[in-house]
Coordinates of C-alpha atoms in Angstrom, one line a residue:
M122 CA 29.7 4.6 -3.5
R123 CA 28.5 1.1 -2.6
L124 CA 26.1 1.1 0.4
T125 CA 27.2 -1.4 3.0
H126 CA 26.1 -1.9 6.6
R127 CA 29.1 0.0 7.7
T128 CA 28.3 2.9 5.4
L129 CA 24.7 2.8 6.6
L130 CA 25.8 3.1 10.2
S131 CA 28.0 6.1 9.2
L132 CA 25.0 7.8 7.7
M133 CA 23.0 7.2 10.8
K134 CA 25.7 8.8 13.0
R135 CA 25.5 12.0 10.9
I136 CA 22.0 12.6 12.4
G137 CA 23.6 12.5 15.9
G138 CA 22.0 9.4 17.1
K139 CA 18.5 10.9 16.8
V140 CA 17.3 7.9 14.6
D141 CA 18.2 5.5 17.5
D142 CA 16.5 7.8 20.0
Y143 CA 13.2 8.1 18.1
A144 CA 13.2 4.4 17.0
Q145 CA 12.8 3.5 20.7
Y146 CA 9.3 4.8 20.5
R147 CA 6.4 3.0 18.9
P148 CA 4.2 4.8 16.4
S149 CA 0.9 6.1 17.8
A150 CA -1.8 4.2 15.9
L151 CA -4.8 6.4 15.3
S152 CA -8.3 5.3 14.5
M153 CA -10.4 6.8 11.7
Q154 CA -12.6 8.3 14.4
N155 CA -9.5 10.0 16.0
L156 CA -8.6 11.5 12.6
I157 CA -12.2 12.6 12.0
D158 CA -12.6 14.2 15.5
F159 CA -9.3 16.0 15.2
G160 CA -10.0 17.2 11.7
R161 CA -13.3 18.7 12.7
K162 CA -11.5 20.8 15.3
A163 CA -8.9 21.8 12.8
E164 CA -6.3 23.1 15.3
E165 CA -3.1 23.7 13.3
K166 CA -1.0 24.2 16.4
A167 CA -2.0 20.8 17.8
S168 CA -1.4 19.1 14.5
F169 CA 2.1 20.7 14.3
N170 CA 3.0 19.6 17.8
F171 CA 1.9 16.0 17.1
L172 CA 3.4 15.6 13.7
R173 CA 6.8 17.0 14.4
K174 CA 7.4 14.2 16.8
E175 CA 5.2 11.4 15.4
L176 CA 6.7 11.7 11.9
L177 CA 10.2 11.4 13.3
V178 CA 9.2 8.3 15.2
R179 CA 7.7 6.7 12.1
L180 CA 10.6 7.6 9.9
A181 CA 13.1 6.3 12.5
N182 CA 11.3 3.0 12.8
V183 CA 11.5 2.5 9.0
M184 CA 15.1 3.5 8.8
K185 CA 16.1 1.0 11.5
E186 CA 14.4 -1.8 9.5
V187 CA 16.1 -0.7 6.3
A188 CA 19.4 -1.4 8.0
L189 CA 18.4 -5.1 8.4
L190 CA 18.1 -5.7 4.7
P191 CA 20.6 -8.0 3.0
E192 CA 23.6 -6.2 1.7
S193 CA 22.9 -7.4 -1.8
L194 CA 19.9 -5.2 -1.8
L195 CA 21.2 -2.3 0.3
G196 CA 24.2 -2.1 -2.1
T197 CA 22.1 -1.3 -5.1
P198 CA 22.0 2.3 -6.3
S199 CA 18.2 2.4 -6.1
A200 CA 17.9 1.1 -2.5
M201 CA 20.7 3.5 -1.5
L202 CA 18.7 6.4 -3.1
V203 CA 15.6 5.4 -1.2
Y204 CA 17.5 5.3 2.1
Q205 CA 19.0 8.8 1.4
W206 CA 15.5 10.1 0.8
Y207 CA 14.4 8.9 4.3
Q208 CA 17.6 10.3 5.8
E209 CA 17.0 13.7 4.2
S210 CA 13.4 13.8 5.3
F211 CA 14.4 12.9 8.8
Q212 CA 16.9 15.7 8.8
D213 CA 14.4 18.1 7.4
L214 CA 12.0 17.4 10.3
L215 CA 14.6 17.6 13.0
Q216 CA 14.8 21.4 12.6
F217 CA 11.3 21.6 14.0
E218 CA 11.9 19.2 16.9
N219 CA 12.1 21.9 19.7
V220 CA 10.9 25.1 18.1
E221 CA 7.8 27.0 19.4
Y222 CA 4.8 27.2 17.2
S223 CA 4.1 30.4 15.3
P224 CA 2.4 31.2 12.0
N225 CA 5.7 31.6 10.2
I226 CA 7.1 28.3 11.7
S227 CA 3.8 26.6 10.6
N228 CA 4.2 27.9 7.1
D229 CA 7.8 26.6 7.0
F230 CA 6.6 23.2 8.4
T231 CA 3.9 22.9 5.7
T232 CA 6.4 23.8 3.0
Q233 CA 8.8 21.1 4.3
L234 CA 6.0 18.5 4.4
T235 CA 5.2 19.3 0.8
Q236 CA 8.8 18.8 -0.2
I237 CA 8.9 15.4 1.7
V238 CA 5.8 14.2 -0.1
N239 CA 7.3 15.1 -3.5
R240 CA 10.6 13.5 -2.6
H241 CA 9.0 10.2 -1.7
N242 CA 6.6 10.1 -4.7
T243 CA 8.5 7.3 -6.5
V244 CA 9.7 5.3 -3.5
V245 CA 7.7 2.2 -4.5
E246 CA 9.1 2.3 -8.1
T247 CA 12.6 3.0 -7.0
M248 CA 12.7 0.2 -4.4
A249 CA 11.3 -2.1 -7.1
E250 CA 14.2 -1.1 -9.3
G251 CA 16.6 -2.0 -6.5
L252 CA 15.0 -5.5 -6.3
M253 CA 15.5 -6.0 -10.1
E254 CA 19.1 -4.8 -9.8
M255 CA 19.7 -7.2 -7.0
K256 CA 18.1 -10.1 -8.9
A257 CA 20.2 -9.4 -12.0
S258 CA 23.5 -9.2 -10.1
H259 CA 23.1 -11.7 -7.2
G260 CA 19.9 -13.7 -7.9
I261 CA 17.4 -14.2 -5.1
D262 CA 17.3 -17.5 -3.1
P263 CA 14.1 -18.5 -1.2
V264 CA 15.4 -17.4 2.2
T265 CA 16.3 -13.9 0.9
Q266 CA 13.0 -13.7 -0.9
K267 CA 11.1 -14.4 2.2
N268 CA 13.0 -11.8 4.2
I269 CA 12.5 -9.2 1.5
Q270 CA 8.7 -10.0 1.4
F271 CA 8.5 -9.5 5.1
F272 CA 10.4 -6.3 4.9
L273 CA 8.5 -4.8 2.0
N274 CA 5.1 -5.4 3.6
R275 CA 6.2 -3.5 6.6
F276 CA 8.1 -0.8 4.6
Y277 CA 5.2 0.0 2.3
L278 CA 2.6 -0.1 5.2
S279 CA 4.8 2.4 7.1
R280 CA 5.0 4.6 4.0
I281 CA 1.2 4.6 3.6
S282 CA 0.8 5.6 7.3
I283 CA 3.4 8.5 6.9
R284 CA 1.7 9.8 3.8
M285 CA -1.7 9.6 5.5
L286 CA -0.6 11.9 8.3
I287 CA 1.2 14.3 6.0
N288 CA -1.6 14.5 3.5
Q289 CA -4.2 15.0 6.3
H290 CA -2.2 18.0 7.6
L291 CA -1.6 19.5 4.1
I292 CA -5.2 19.3 3.1
L293 CA -6.5 20.7 6.3
F294 CA -3.9 23.5 6.8
G295 CA -1.9 23.8 3.6
Q296 CA -2.7 24.3 -0.1
A297 CA -2.9 20.6 -1.1
T298 CA -5.6 19.7 -3.5
H299 CA -6.7 16.4 -4.9
P300 CA -9.8 15.4 -7.0
F301 CA -10.8 12.9 -4.3
Y302 CA -10.9 15.6 -1.6
Q303 CA -12.6 18.6 -3.2
S304 CA -16.0 18.0 -1.6
S305 CA -16.8 20.3 1.3
Q306 CA -17.8 17.3 3.3
H307 CA -14.3 15.8 3.3
I308 CA -12.3 16.1 6.5
G309 CA -8.8 16.3 5.1
C310 CA -8.4 13.2 2.9
I311 CA -11.2 11.3 4.8
D312 CA -14.8 11.2 3.5
P313 CA -17.2 10.7 6.5
N314 CA -19.8 9.4 3.9
C315 CA -17.6 7.7 1.4
D316 CA -19.7 6.5 -1.6
V317 CA -18.6 3.0 -2.0
I318 CA -20.7 2.2 -5.1
G319 CA -19.6 5.4 -6.8
I320 CA -15.9 4.7 -6.3
I321 CA -16.4 1.1 -7.6
E322 CA -18.1 2.4 -10.7
D323 CA -15.4 5.0 -11.3
A324 CA -12.7 2.3 -10.8
Y325 CA -14.5 0.1 -13.3
E326 CA -14.9 2.8 -15.9
N327 CA -11.2 3.6 -15.8
A328 CA -10.2 -0.1 -15.8
R329 CA -12.5 -0.7 -18.8
F330 CA -11.0 2.2 -20.7
L331 CA -7.5 0.6 -20.3
C332 CA -8.8 -2.8 -21.3
D333 CA -10.6 -1.3 -24.4
R334 CA -7.4 0.6 -25.3
Y335 CA -5.2 -2.5 -25.1
Y336 CA -7.5 -5.4 -26.2
L337 CA -10.1 -3.4 -28.1
R338 CA -12.9 -5.0 -26.0
S339 CA -13.8 -5.4 -22.4
P340 CA -16.2 -7.3 -20.1
G341 CA -19.2 -5.6 -18.5
M342 CA -19.8 -5.3 -14.8
K343 CA -22.9 -6.4 -12.8
L344 CA -23.2 -4.8 -9.5
E345 CA -25.3 -6.1 -6.6
C346 CA -25.6 -4.2 -3.3
K347 CA -27.1 -4.8 0.1
N348 CA -27.2 -2.5 3.1
D349 CA -28.1 -5.0 5.8
L350 CA -28.7 -2.4 8.6
Q351 CA -30.4 0.3 6.5
P352 CA -31.8 -1.3 3.4
S353 CA -33.2 1.9 2.0
Q354 CA -30.0 3.9 2.4
P355 CA -26.9 4.0 0.1
I356 CA -23.8 2.2 1.2
T357 CA -21.4 4.6 2.8
I358 CA -18.5 4.3 5.3
V359 CA -15.9 6.6 6.9
Y360 CA -12.9 6.0 4.7
V361 CA -10.2 7.4 2.5
P362 CA -11.6 7.5 -1.1
S363 CA -8.2 7.3 -2.8
H364 CA -7.3 4.1 -0.8
L365 CA -10.6 2.4 -1.8
Y366 CA -10.2 3.5 -5.4
H367 CA -6.7 2.1 -5.5
I368 CA -7.9 -1.3 -4.3
M369 CA -10.9 -1.5 -6.5
H370 CA -9.1 -0.3 -9.6
E371 CA -6.4 -2.9 -9.2
L372 CA -8.8 -5.8 -8.6
L373 CA -11.1 -4.8 -11.5
K374 CA -8.2 -4.2 -13.9
N375 CA -6.9 -7.7 -13.1
A376 CA -10.4 -9.2 -13.5
L377 CA -11.0 -7.5 -16.9
R378 CA -7.7 -8.6 -18.2
A379 CA -8.1 -12.2 -17.0
V380 CA -11.6 -12.5 -18.6
T381 CA -10.5 -10.9 -21.9
E382 CA -7.5 -13.1 -22.3
Y383 CA -9.1 -16.3 -21.1
Q384 CA -12.3 -15.8 -23.2
Q385 CA -10.6 -14.4 -26.2
D386 CA -12.2 -16.9 -28.6
K387 CA -15.7 -16.0 -27.4
D388 CA -17.9 -13.5 -29.3
A389 CA -19.3 -12.1 -26.1
L390 CA -17.3 -11.7 -22.9
P391 CA -19.0 -12.7 -19.6
D392 CA -19.5 -9.9 -17.1
V393 CA -17.5 -9.4 -14.0
H394 CA -19.8 -9.6 -10.9
V395 CA -19.4 -7.3 -7.9
Q396 CA -21.3 -7.8 -4.7
V397 CA -21.2 -5.2 -1.9
V398 CA -22.6 -5.8 1.5
K399 CA -22.6 -3.5 4.6
G400 CA -23.1 -5.3 7.9
K401 CA -22.8 -4.3 11.5
E402 CA -19.0 -4.7 11.6
D403 CA -17.8 -5.2 8.0
L404 CA -18.1 -3.7 4.6
S405 CA -17.6 -6.7 2.3
I406 CA -16.9 -6.6 -1.4
R407 CA -16.5 -9.6 -3.7
I408 CA -15.3 -9.4 -7.3
S409 CA -16.0 -12.6 -9.3
D410 CA -14.6 -13.2 -12.8
N411 CA -14.6 -16.0 -15.3
G412 CA -11.0 -15.5 -16.2
G413 CA -9.7 -19.0 -15.9
G414 CA -8.2 -18.7 -12.4
V415 CA -4.8 -19.9 -11.3
P416 CA -3.7 -23.2 -9.7
C417 CA -4.1 -23.3 -6.0
R418 CA -0.3 -23.6 -5.5
L419 CA 0.1 -20.2 -7.1
V420 CA -2.5 -18.2 -5.3
G421 CA 0.0 -17.2 -2.5
N422 CA 2.5 -16.1 -5.2
L423 CA 0.1 -13.4 -6.4
F424 CA 0.9 -11.4 -3.3
N425 CA 4.7 -11.8 -3.8
Y426 CA 6.5 -8.6 -4.9
L427 CA 8.7 -10.7 -7.1
Y428 CA 5.9 -12.5 -8.9
T429 CA 3.6 -11.4 -11.7
T430 CA 1.2 -13.1 -14.1
A431 CA 1.9 -10.5 -16.8
S432 CA 4.7 -11.2 -19.2
L433 CA 5.8 -7.6 -19.6
P434 CA 4.6 -4.3 -18.1
S435 CA 2.9 -2.5 -20.9
P436 CA 2.6 1.3 -20.8
E437 CA -0.5 1.0 -23.1
I438 CA -2.5 -0.8 -20.5
H439 CA -1.0 0.6 -17.3
E440 CA -1.5 4.3 -16.6
P441 CA 1.2 6.4 -15.0
S442 CA -0.6 6.4 -11.6
A443 CA -0.1 2.6 -11.4
P444 CA 3.4 2.1 -12.9
M445 CA 4.1 -1.1 -11.0
A446 CA 1.3 -3.0 -12.6
G447 CA 2.8 -6.0 -14.3
L448 CA 5.7 -6.1 -12.0
G449 CA 4.0 -7.9 -9.1
Y450 CA 3.2 -4.9 -7.0
G451 CA -0.5 -4.3 -7.6
L452 CA -2.0 -7.0 -5.4
P453 CA 0.4 -6.9 -2.5
V454 CA 0.2 -3.1 -2.2
S455 CA -3.6 -3.1 -2.5
R456 CA -3.8 -5.6 0.3
L457 CA -1.7 -3.3 2.4
Y458 CA -4.2 -0.4 1.8
A459 CA -7.0 -2.7 2.9
R460 CA -5.1 -3.8 6.0
Y461 CA -3.9 -0.3 7.0
F462 CA -7.2 0.4 8.8
H463 CA -7.7 -3.2 10.0
G464 CA -9.3 -4.6 6.9
D465 CA -8.1 -7.4 4.6
L466 CA -8.0 -8.6 1.0
F467 CA -7.6 -12.2 -0.2
L468 CA -8.2 -14.3 -3.3
V469 CA -10.0 -17.6 -3.9
S470 CA -9.3 -19.2 -7.3
M471 CA -10.8 -22.1 -9.3
E472 CA -8.3 -23.2 -12.0
G473 CA -10.2 -23.5 -15.3
Y474 CA -13.0 -21.2 -14.2
G475 CA -12.2 -18.0 -12.5
S476 CA -11.3 -16.1 -9.3
D477 CA -13.0 -14.3 -6.5
A478 CA -11.4 -11.4 -4.7
Y479 CA -12.7 -10.5 -1.3
V480 CA -12.2 -7.1 0.4
Y481 CA -13.1 -6.5 4.0
L482 CA -13.2 -3.0 5.5
K483 CA -14.3 -1.9 8.9
A484 CA -17.9 -0.5 8.8
L485 CA -17.3 1.5 12.1
A486 CA -14.8 4.4 12.2
V487 CA -14.0 3.7 15.8
E488 CA -12.8 0.1 14.9
A489 CA -10.8 1.2 11.8
S490 CA -7.5 1.9 13.5
E491 CA -4.1 2.1 11.9
V492 CA -1.9 -1.0 11.6
I493 CA 1.7 0.3 11.8
P494 CA 4.9 -1.8 12.0
A495 CA 7.1 -0.9 14.9
Y496 CA 10.9 -1.6 15.1
T497 CA 11.8 -3.6 18.3
A498 CA 14.6 -5.8 19.5
M499 CA 12.7 -8.7 18.0
S500 CA 12.7 -7.2 14.5
K501 CA 16.2 -8.5 13.6
K502 CA 15.2 -12.0 14.8
M503 CA 12.0 -11.9 12.8
F504 CA 13.9 -10.9 9.7
N505 CA 16.3 -13.8 10.1
N506 CA 13.8 -16.4 11.5
V507 CA 13.4 -18.3 8.3
E508 CA 13.6 -22.0 8.1
K509 CA 16.7 -23.0 6.1
S510 CA 15.2 -26.4 5.2
S511 CA 11.7 -27.8 5.2
Q512 CA 10.5 -29.9 8.1
W513 CA 8.0 -31.7 5.9
S514 CA 8.4 -34.6 3.5
R515 CA 8.7 -34.1 -0.2
A516 CA 7.1 -35.9 -3.1
V517 CA 9.1 -38.8 -4.5
P518 CA 10.0 -38.0 -8.2
T519 CA 8.0 -40.0 -10.8
G520 CA 9.9 -43.1 -11.9
S521 CA 11.9 -43.5 -8.7
F522 CA 10.5 -47.1 -8.1

């Protein structure tokens, strides 16, 4: 069945208008401090009562924005499958909408959340397949590309926020386990004393392993650290270790690949330099490489989901946990992880020399609050508010005079 806007509306009606009802509410943005304080109390009933409503709100906001996508994308089998997953998850959570808390209900809720996490494990890859299907059958014009870029940033950021809440509940009250969260000091998936340097070193070692495996060589890493407030103390922040690892692994993997390819004729590869500074407000990380850089006009493209500097995604260099590497998803998704708690990530490149990647994270847990897209009446206008033609002059082709 080909998914059209009419079909999508029909699917919405099967949920009895509940999607429309919950989409009227804005998601409740929590700070890292909120999550820490709640996790220390570890009240399962309070978590159940909050999540059974909040998750419906977040899912409904996402589903309303999916309906705004161009039909050329909505009609692909992969995009339709993604929407069906969200519909099923919304329906699964509706059964807990008005029930009273009890240990048995809580167990059922936890089981349902686990199923939802598993169902959505490949959302990023499946939506990427939908984009490739659309590109192959319809092509993508600049206006559509800009709309899709706007949507995917919001879509994946919402996905991060939903998984954050679910994982926090499952680790605190369920049977979920993860190598990042096995320390007794962790509060759910949050580490109150996240070892920034340790995560960077782990990310480098794994990126180096991939580089060695594919190129049979790899650059070293020089690490420089400064704790401006407490010079004698290690650099730690309240953060989600898996999020920081995702960001660092992607950036270091890109840096190692760029250096190895650009310096392939050299006997010795120059090191990748990493600087980490913790100030009053920001934790700042800079990764500098001598990988040749890219032209200034292409820097913005590096965060485009439909752009990649790699010719083909290679299973030899990209491990299963990062299957979108080489398809243009690594950098934009990493930037979303940084922005999720009011941080940021950007690149500065010098063509012919190399690139610097900057990551900024909030040093204070109370300032690290969620950034969550919300569906409003303006959303449709924002999706369609794309200039059809440039209002700036263009260069005159060579030889015109």
